[in-house]
Amino acid sequence: MLTKNHVVDEADEIIVSLSDRREYKAELIGSDERSDLALLKIEADNLPVVKIGNSNQLKVGEWVFAIGSLFSSIFLLLQELLVPKEEVYLMGPILLMFLLSRPMWLLIQEIRGAPLFNLEGKVFGINSQIYTRSGGYMGVSFAIPIDYAMDIFKPSLKKVVLLQGVVGSKHQEVPRILLKV
């Protein structure tokens, strides 16, 4: 399971809660602070497995949605719209989305680390963060492309190898044109 590193980085014990209320103790297999990603493992039978998409195949204007849980009990579905990737190339390996269901904006912060799906049900990203000029709950949502996340944790035999020196971050003001899209 992939999630956000800041959620588990200082935890003494990691518990994964499923939608059917089953809980499992998780093992931290690997983490990467720079991308804020962590890889977890649980011992369980008959778990559903998501289909992994190819982030490079996303199209401009494609609908995507995120599923996550708020306070470990309420499951949310948030609808978003992918904007042109060529307008965000300076942001590095990050997908840029506008949250369309504005009343739900407050909740997006609670599902960072949740998978981002396309309408075919394939995972294309991991919800990462939001950007807001006002400090309020409106603005732009960001996700880490799944291809990029999968490259960070490459399996080698029976253990995970972390690829160091590949991940980076660059912070900058979002151009005004993006705020009008």
JSON list of C-alpha atoms in Angstrom, two decimals:
[
{"chain": "A", "resi": 1, "resn": "MET", "atom": "CA", "xyz": [0.00, 0.00, 0.00]},
{"chain": "A", "resi": 2, "resn": "LEU", "atom": "CA", "xyz": [1.23, 3.47, -0.87]},
{"chain": "A", "resi": 3, "resn": "THR", "atom": "CA", "xyz": [0.42, 6.41, 1.39]},
{"chain": "A", "resi": 4, "resn": "LYS", "atom": "CA", "xyz": [1.92, 9.70, 2.54]},
{"chain": "A", "resi": 5, "resn": "ASN", "atom": "CA", "xyz": [5.09, 9.43, 4.62]},
{"chain": "A", "resi": 6, "resn": "HIS", "atom": "CA", "xyz": [4.11, 12.21, 7.04]},
{"chain": "A", "resi": 7, "resn": "VAL", "atom": "CA", "xyz": [1.14, 10.09, 8.13]},
{"chain": "A", "resi": 8, "resn": "VAL", "atom": "CA", "xyz": [3.34, 7.21, 9.31]},
{"chain": "A", "resi": 9, "resn": "ASP", "atom": "CA", "xyz": [6.86, 8.60, 9.76]},
{"chain": "A", "resi": 10, "resn": "GLU", "atom": "CA", "xyz": [6.80, 8.98, 13.54]},
{"chain": "A", "resi": 11, "resn": "ALA", "atom": "CA", "xyz": [4.22, 6.33, 14.36]},
{"chain": "A", "resi": 12, "resn": "ASP", "atom": "CA", "xyz": [5.05, 3.70, 16.98]},
{"chain": "A", "resi": 13, "resn": "GLU", "atom": "CA", "xyz": [2.44, 1.42, 15.43]},
{"chain": "A", "resi": 14, "resn": "ILE", "atom": "CA", "xyz": [0.66, 1.65, 12.06]},
{"chain": "A", "resi": 15, "resn": "ILE", "atom": "CA", "xyz": [-2.91, 0.38, 11.80]},
{"chain": "A", "resi": 16, "resn": "VAL", "atom": "CA", "xyz": [-4.64, 0.14, 8.41]},
{"chain": "A", "resi": 17, "resn": "SER", "atom": "CA", "xyz": [-8.45, 0.40, 8.58]},
{"chain": "A", "resi": 18, "resn": "LEU", "atom": "CA", "xyz": [-10.45, -0.98, 5.67]},
{"chain": "A", "resi": 19, "resn": "SER", "atom": "CA", "xyz": [-13.89, 0.17, 4.52]},
{"chain": "A", "resi": 20, "resn": "ASP", "atom": "CA", "xyz": [-15.47, -2.96, 6.03]},
{"chain": "A", "resi": 21, "resn": "ARG", "atom": "CA", "xyz": [-14.03, -1.92, 9.43]},
{"chain": "A", "resi": 22, "resn": "ARG", "atom": "CA", "xyz": [-11.34, -4.63, 9.51]},
{"chain": "A", "resi": 23, "resn": "GLU", "atom": "CA", "xyz": [-8.06, -3.38, 10.92]},
{"chain": "A", "resi": 24, "resn": "TYR", "atom": "CA", "xyz": [-4.56, -4.69, 10.32]},
{"chain": "A", "resi": 25, "resn": "LYS", "atom": "CA", "xyz": [-1.19, -3.90, 11.80]},
{"chain": "A", "resi": 26, "resn": "ALA", "atom": "CA", "xyz": [0.99, -2.61, 8.97]},
{"chain": "A", "resi": 27, "resn": "GLU", "atom": "CA", "xyz": [4.71, -2.92, 8.42]},
{"chain": "A", "resi": 28, "resn": "LEU", "atom": "CA", "xyz": [6.57, 0.08, 7.02]},
{"chain": "A", "resi": 29, "resn": "ILE", "atom": "CA", "xyz": [8.50, -1.37, 4.08]},
{"chain": "A", "resi": 30, "resn": "GLY", "atom": "CA", "xyz": [10.05, 1.86, 2.86]},
{"chain": "A", "resi": 31, "resn": "SER", "atom": "CA", "xyz": [9.63, 5.60, 2.88]},
{"chain": "A", "resi": 32, "resn": "ASP", "atom": "CA", "xyz": [10.92, 8.60, 1.02]},
{"chain": "A", "resi": 33, "resn": "GLU", "atom": "CA", "xyz": [10.79, 11.94, 2.82]},
{"chain": "A", "resi": 34, "resn": "ARG", "atom": "CA", "xyz": [11.43, 14.04, -0.28]},
{"chain": "A", "resi": 35, "resn": "SER", "atom": "CA", "xyz": [8.38, 12.74, -2.12]},
{"chain": "A", "resi": 36, "resn": "ASP", "atom": "CA", "xyz": [6.48, 12.26, 1.16]},
{"chain": "A", "resi": 37, "resn": "LEU", "atom": "CA", "xyz": [5.59, 8.69, 0.16]},
{"chain": "A", "resi": 38, "resn": "ALA", "atom": "CA", "xyz": [5.60, 5.51, 2.22]},
{"chain": "A", "resi": 39, "resn": "LEU", "atom": "CA", "xyz": [5.11, 1.86, 1.30]},
{"chain": "A", "resi": 40, "resn": "LEU", "atom": "CA", "xyz": [3.18, -0.32, 3.78]},
{"chain": "A", "resi": 41, "resn": "LYS", "atom": "CA", "xyz": [2.48, -4.04, 3.93]},
{"chain": "A", "resi": 42, "resn": "ILE", "atom": "CA", "xyz": [-0.31, -5.88, 5.72]},
{"chain": "A", "resi": 43, "resn": "GLU", "atom": "CA", "xyz": [-0.92, -9.62, 6.07]},
{"chain": "A", "resi": 44, "resn": "ALA", "atom": "CA", "xyz": [-4.47, -10.25, 4.84]},
{"chain": "A", "resi": 45, "resn": "ASP", "atom": "CA", "xyz": [-6.27, -12.58, 2.46]},
{"chain": "A", "resi": 46, "resn": "ASN", "atom": "CA", "xyz": [-8.65, -11.75, -0.38]},
{"chain": "A", "resi": 47, "resn": "LEU", "atom": "CA", "xyz": [-8.04, -8.02, -0.50]},
{"chain": "A", "resi": 48, "resn": "PRO", "atom": "CA", "xyz": [-9.16, -6.19, -3.63]},
{"chain": "A", "resi": 49, "resn": "VAL", "atom": "CA", "xyz": [-6.29, -4.96, -5.78]},
{"chain": "A", "resi": 50, "resn": "VAL", "atom": "CA", "xyz": [-6.44, -1.74, -7.75]},
{"chain": "A", "resi": 51, "resn": "LYS", "atom": "CA", "xyz": [-5.44, -1.55, -11.39]},
{"chain": "A", "resi": 52, "resn": "ILE", "atom": "CA", "xyz": [-2.46, 0.73, -11.95]},
{"chain": "A", "resi": 53, "resn": "GLY", "atom": "CA", "xyz": [-2.79, 3.19, -14.81]},
{"chain": "A", "resi": 54, "resn": "ASN", "atom": "CA", "xyz": [-0.13, 5.04, -16.76]},
{"chain": "A", "resi": 55, "resn": "SER", "atom": "CA", "xyz": [0.07, 8.67, -15.67]},
{"chain": "A", "resi": 56, "resn": "ASN", "atom": "CA", "xyz": [1.45, 9.67, -19.07]},
{"chain": "A", "resi": 57, "resn": "GLN", "atom": "CA", "xyz": [-1.78, 8.53, -20.72]},
{"chain": "A", "resi": 58, "resn": "LEU", "atom": "CA", "xyz": [-4.00, 10.97, -18.84]},
{"chain": "A", "resi": 59, "resn": "LYS", "atom": "CA", "xyz": [-5.66, 13.45, -21.14]},
{"chain": "A", "resi": 60, "resn": "VAL", "atom": "CA", "xyz": [-6.25, 17.14, -20.56]},
{"chain": "A", "resi": 61, "resn": "GLY", "atom": "CA", "xyz": [-9.75, 17.65, -19.21]},
{"chain": "A", "resi": 62, "resn": "GLU", "atom": "CA", "xyz": [-10.09, 14.04, -18.06]},
{"chain": "A", "resi": 63, "resn": "TRP", "atom": "CA", "xyz": [-12.24, 13.49, -15.00]},
{"chain": "A", "resi": 64, "resn": "VAL", "atom": "CA", "xyz": [-10.54, 11.92, -12.02]},
{"chain": "A", "resi": 65, "resn": "PHE", "atom": "CA", "xyz": [-11.74, 11.15, -8.51]},
{"chain": "A", "resi": 66, "resn": "ALA", "atom": "CA", "xyz": [-10.26, 10.42, -5.12]},
{"chain": "A", "resi": 67, "resn": "ILE", "atom": "CA", "xyz": [-11.54, 8.02, -2.50]},
{"chain": "A", "resi": 68, "resn": "GLY", "atom": "CA", "xyz": [-10.43, 8.31, 1.09]},
{"chain": "A", "resi": 69, "resn": "SER", "atom": "CA", "xyz": [-11.63, 8.37, 4.63]},
{"chain": "A", "resi": 70, "resn": "LEU", "atom": "CA", "xyz": [-12.19, 11.20, 7.04]},
{"chain": "A", "resi": 71, "resn": "PHE", "atom": "CA", "xyz": [-11.52, 10.55, 10.72]},
{"chain": "A", "resi": 72, "resn": "SER", "atom": "CA", "xyz": [-11.21, 6.81, 9.94]},
{"chain": "A", "resi": 73, "resn": "SER", "atom": "CA", "xyz": [-14.92, 6.32, 9.44]},
{"chain": "A", "resi": 74, "resn": "ILE", "atom": "CA", "xyz": [-16.51, 8.41, 6.70]},
{"chain": "A", "resi": 75, "resn": "PHE", "atom": "CA", "xyz": [-15.52, 7.47, 3.16]},
{"chain": "A", "resi": 76, "resn": "LEU", "atom": "CA", "xyz": [-15.46, 10.27, 0.63]},
{"chain": "A", "resi": 77, "resn": "LEU", "atom": "CA", "xyz": [-15.53, 10.53, -3.12]},
{"chain": "A", "resi": 78, "resn": "LEU", "atom": "CA", "xyz": [-14.14, 13.78, -4.49]},
{"chain": "A", "resi": 79, "resn": "GLN", "atom": "CA", "xyz": [-14.45, 14.74, -8.14]},
{"chain": "A", "resi": 80, "resn": "GLU", "atom": "CA", "xyz": [-11.66, 16.64, -9.86]},
{"chain": "A", "resi": 81, "resn": "LEU", "atom": "CA", "xyz": [-10.68, 17.73, -13.36]},
{"chain": "A", "resi": 82, "resn": "LEU", "atom": "CA", "xyz": [-7.20, 17.36, -14.78]},
{"chain": "A", "resi": 83, "resn": "VAL", "atom": "CA", "xyz": [-5.81, 20.53, -16.35]},
{"chain": "A", "resi": 84, "resn": "PRO", "atom": "CA", "xyz": [-3.19, 20.79, -19.09]},
{"chain": "A", "resi": 85, "resn": "LYS", "atom": "CA", "xyz": [0.07, 19.15, -18.04]},
{"chain": "A", "resi": 86, "resn": "GLU", "atom": "CA", "xyz": [2.09, 21.48, -20.27]},
{"chain": "A", "resi": 87, "resn": "GLU", "atom": "CA", "xyz": [1.01, 24.41, -18.10]},
{"chain": "A", "resi": 88, "resn": "VAL", "atom": "CA", "xyz": [2.53, 22.86, -15.00]},
{"chain": "A", "resi": 89, "resn": "TYR", "atom": "CA", "xyz": [5.80, 21.50, -16.35]},
{"chain": "A", "resi": 90, "resn": "LEU", "atom": "CA", "xyz": [7.78, 23.78, -14.02]},
{"chain": "A", "resi": 91, "resn": "MET", "atom": "CA", "xyz": [6.20, 22.07, -11.05]},
{"chain": "A", "resi": 92, "resn": "GLY", "atom": "CA", "xyz": [8.10, 18.85, -11.71]},
{"chain": "A", "resi": 93, "resn": "PRO", "atom": "CA", "xyz": [6.48, 15.43, -11.52]},
{"chain": "A", "resi": 94, "resn": "ILE", "atom": "CA", "xyz": [3.13, 16.54, -10.17]},
{"chain": "A", "resi": 95, "resn": "LEU", "atom": "CA", "xyz": [-0.35, 16.36, -11.65]},
{"chain": "A", "resi": 96, "resn": "LEU", "atom": "CA", "xyz": [-2.43, 19.50, -11.25]},
{"chain": "A", "resi": 97, "resn": "MET", "atom": "CA", "xyz": [-6.16, 19.31, -10.70]},
{"chain": "A", "resi": 98, "resn": "PHE", "atom": "CA", "xyz": [-8.96, 21.66, -9.84]},
{"chain": "A", "resi": 99, "resn": "LEU", "atom": "CA", "xyz": [-11.43, 20.40, -7.30]},
{"chain": "A", "resi": 100, "resn": "LEU", "atom": "CA", "xyz": [-14.89, 20.81, -8.77]},
{"chain": "A", "resi": 101, "resn": "SER", "atom": "CA", "xyz": [-17.03, 19.90, -5.80]},
{"chain": "A", "resi": 102, "resn": "ARG", "atom": "CA", "xyz": [-16.15, 23.08, -3.92]},
{"chain": "A", "resi": 103, "resn": "PRO", "atom": "CA", "xyz": [-18.25, 22.39, -0.78]},
{"chain": "A", "resi": 104, "resn": "MET", "atom": "CA", "xyz": [-16.07, 19.30, -0.27]},
{"chain": "A", "resi": 105, "resn": "TRP", "atom": "CA", "xyz": [-12.81, 21.28, -0.49]},
{"chain": "A", "resi": 106, "resn": "LEU", "atom": "CA", "xyz": [-12.36, 21.25, 3.27]},
{"chain": "A", "resi": 107, "resn": "LEU", "atom": "CA", "xyz": [-12.27, 17.47, 3.15]},
{"chain": "A", "resi": 108, "resn": "ILE", "atom": "CA", "xyz": [-9.49, 17.14, 0.57]},
{"chain": "A", "resi": 109, "resn": "GLN", "atom": "CA", "xyz": [-6.86, 17.82, 3.21]},
{"chain": "A", "resi": 110, "resn": "GLU", "atom": "CA", "xyz": [-8.05, 14.79, 5.14]},
{"chain": "A", "resi": 111, "resn": "ILE", "atom": "CA", "xyz": [-7.50, 12.38, 2.25]},
{"chain": "A", "resi": 112, "resn": "ARG", "atom": "CA", "xyz": [-3.93, 13.19, 1.33]},
{"chain": "A", "resi": 113, "resn": "GLY", "atom": "CA", "xyz": [-2.32, 9.89, 0.40]},
{"chain": "A", "resi": 114, "resn": "ALA", "atom": "CA", "xyz": [-5.57, 8.54, -1.06]},
{"chain": "A", "resi": 115, "resn": "PRO", "atom": "CA", "xyz": [-5.54, 7.07, -4.57]},
{"chain": "A", "resi": 116, "resn": "LEU", "atom": "CA", "xyz": [-6.58, 9.17, -7.53]},
{"chain": "A", "resi": 117, "resn": "PHE", "atom": "CA", "xyz": [-8.62, 7.18, -10.09]},
{"chain": "A", "resi": 118, "resn": "ASN", "atom": "CA", "xyz": [-9.79, 7.83, -13.63]},
{"chain": "A", "resi": 119, "resn": "LEU", "atom": "CA", "xyz": [-13.31, 6.89, -14.70]},
{"chain": "A", "resi": 120, "resn": "GLU", "atom": "CA", "xyz": [-12.09, 3.41, -15.71]},
{"chain": "A", "resi": 121, "resn": "GLY", "atom": "CA", "xyz": [-11.12, 2.76, -12.09]},
{"chain": "A", "resi": 122, "resn": "LYS", "atom": "CA", "xyz": [-7.35, 2.79, -12.69]},
{"chain": "A", "resi": 123, "resn": "VAL", "atom": "CA", "xyz": [-5.05, 4.53, -10.21]},
{"chain": "A", "resi": 124, "resn": "PHE", "atom": "CA", "xyz": [-3.18, 7.42, -11.80]},
{"chain": "A", "resi": 125, "resn": "GLY", "atom": "CA", "xyz": [-1.91, 9.29, -8.78]},
{"chain": "A", "resi": 126, "resn": "ILE", "atom": "CA", "xyz": [-1.73, 9.80, -5.05]},
{"chain": "A", "resi": 127, "resn": "ASN", "atom": "CA", "xyz": [-3.36, 12.88, -3.56]},
{"chain": "A", "resi": 128, "resn": "SER", "atom": "CA", "xyz": [-0.60, 15.08, -2.27]},
{"chain": "A", "resi": 129, "resn": "GLN", "atom": "CA", "xyz": [-1.42, 18.64, -1.26]},
{"chain": "A", "resi": 130, "resn": "ILE", "atom": "CA", "xyz": [-3.41, 21.76, -2.01]},
{"chain": "A", "resi": 131, "resn": "TYR", "atom": "CA", "xyz": [-2.38, 25.28, -2.90]},
{"chain": "A", "resi": 132, "resn": "THR", "atom": "CA", "xyz": [-4.43, 28.25, -1.78]},
{"chain": "A", "resi": 133, "resn": "ARG", "atom": "CA", "xyz": [-3.56, 31.93, -1.94]},
{"chain": "A", "resi": 134, "resn": "SER", "atom": "CA", "xyz": [-5.96, 32.89, 0.84]},
{"chain": "A", "resi": 135, "resn": "GLY", "atom": "CA", "xyz": [-5.13, 30.12, 3.29]},
{"chain": "A", "resi": 136, "resn": "GLY", "atom": "CA", "xyz": [-8.75, 29.00, 3.06]},
{"chain": "A", "resi": 137, "resn": "TYR", "atom": "CA", "xyz": [-10.16, 25.79, 1.65]},
{"chain": "A", "resi": 138, "resn": "MET", "atom": "CA", "xyz": [-10.24, 26.77, -2.01]},
{"chain": "A", "resi": 139, "resn": "GLY", "atom": "CA", "xyz": [-7.58, 26.53, -4.64]},
{"chain": "A", "resi": 140, "resn": "VAL", "atom": "CA", "xyz": [-5.73, 23.84, -6.55]},
{"chain": "A", "resi": 141, "resn": "SER", "atom": "CA", "xyz": [-5.21, 20.17, -5.69]},
{"chain": "A", "resi": 142, "resn": "PHE", "atom": "CA", "xyz": [-1.97, 18.34, -6.50]},
{"chain": "A", "resi": 143, "resn": "ALA", "atom": "CA", "xyz": [-1.23, 14.64, -6.90]},
{"chain": "A", "resi": 144, "resn": "ILE", "atom": "CA", "xyz": [1.92, 12.59, -7.39]},
{"chain": "A", "resi": 145, "resn": "PRO", "atom": "CA", "xyz": [1.70, 10.59, -10.65]},
{"chain": "A", "resi": 146, "resn": "ILE", "atom": "CA", "xyz": [1.51, 6.86, -9.96]},
{"chain": "A", "resi": 147, "resn": "ASP", "atom": "CA", "xyz": [4.33, 6.12, -12.43]},
{"chain": "A", "resi": 148, "resn": "TYR", "atom": "CA", "xyz": [6.62, 8.37, -10.43]},
{"chain": "A", "resi": 149, "resn": "ALA", "atom": "CA", "xyz": [5.51, 6.85, -7.11]},
{"chain": "A", "resi": 150, "resn": "MET", "atom": "CA", "xyz": [6.01, 3.29, -8.36]},
{"chain": "A", "resi": 151, "resn": "ASP", "atom": "CA", "xyz": [9.52, 4.14, -9.57]},
{"chain": "A", "resi": 152, "resn": "ILE", "atom": "CA", "xyz": [10.48, 5.23, -6.07]},
{"chain": "A", "resi": 153, "resn": "PHE", "atom": "CA", "xyz": [9.74, 1.77, -4.67]},
{"chain": "A", "resi": 154, "resn": "LYS", "atom": "CA", "xyz": [11.19, -0.77, -7.11]},
{"chain": "A", "resi": 155, "resn": "PRO", "atom": "CA", "xyz": [10.96, -4.37, -5.91]},
{"chain": "A", "resi": 156, "resn": "SER", "atom": "CA", "xyz": [14.23, -6.28, -5.93]},
{"chain": "A", "resi": 157, "resn": "LEU", "atom": "CA", "xyz": [13.84, -9.96, -5.08]},
{"chain": "A", "resi": 158, "resn": "LYS", "atom": "CA", "xyz": [11.82, -9.97, -1.83]},
{"chain": "A", "resi": 159, "resn": "LYS", "atom": "CA", "xyz": [12.71, -6.53, -0.53]},
{"chain": "A", "resi": 160, "resn": "VAL", "atom": "CA", "xyz": [12.07, -2.99, -1.61]},
{"chain": "A", "resi": 161, "resn": "VAL", "atom": "CA", "xyz": [14.93, -0.84, -2.80]},
{"chain": "A", "resi": 162, "resn": "LEU", "atom": "CA", "xyz": [14.56, 2.90, -2.44]},
{"chain": "A", "resi": 163, "resn": "LEU", "atom": "CA", "xyz": [15.92, 4.89, -5.33]},
{"chain": "A", "resi": 164, "resn": "GLN", "atom": "CA", "xyz": [17.67, 7.87, -3.80]},
{"chain": "A", "resi": 165, "resn": "GLY", "atom": "CA", "xyz": [18.59, 11.03, -5.65]},
{"chain": "A", "resi": 166, "resn": "VAL", "atom": "CA", "xyz": [15.63, 10.74, -8.02]},
{"chain": "A", "resi": 167, "resn": "VAL", "atom": "CA", "xyz": [13.03, 12.71, -6.13]},
{"chain": "A", "resi": 168, "resn": "GLY", "atom": "CA", "xyz": [13.03, 16.47, -5.75]},
{"chain": "A", "resi": 169, "resn": "SER", "atom": "CA", "xyz": [10.78, 19.35, -4.95]},
{"chain": "A", "resi": 170, "resn": "LYS", "atom": "CA", "xyz": [10.55, 22.87, -6.22]},
{"chain": "A", "resi": 171, "resn": "HIS", "atom": "CA", "xyz": [8.25, 25.44, -4.70]},
{"chain": "A", "resi": 172, "resn": "GLN", "atom": "CA", "xyz": [7.06, 28.43, -6.64]},
{"chain": "A", "resi": 173, "resn": "GLU", "atom": "CA", "xyz": [4.16, 30.79, -6.93]},
{"chain": "A", "resi": 174, "resn": "VAL", "atom": "CA", "xyz": [1.42, 29.41, -9.18]},
{"chain": "A", "resi": 175, "resn": "PRO", "atom": "CA", "xyz": [1.18, 31.55, -12.34]},
{"chain": "A", "resi": 176, "resn": "ARG", "atom": "CA", "xyz": [-1.96, 33.71, -12.49]},
{"chain": "A", "resi": 177, "resn": "ILE", "atom": "CA", "xyz": [-3.04, 32.04, -15.74]},
{"chain": "A", "resi": 178, "resn": "LEU", "atom": "CA", "xyz": [-3.41, 28.71, -13.91]},
{"chain": "A", "resi": 179, "resn": "LEU", "atom": "CA", "xyz": [-5.66, 30.26, -11.31]},
{"chain": "A", "resi": 180, "resn": "LYS", "atom": "CA", "xyz": [-8.04, 31.36, -14.09]},
{"chain": "A", "resi": 181, "resn": "VAL", "atom": "CA", "xyz": [-8.25, 27.97, -15.84]}
]
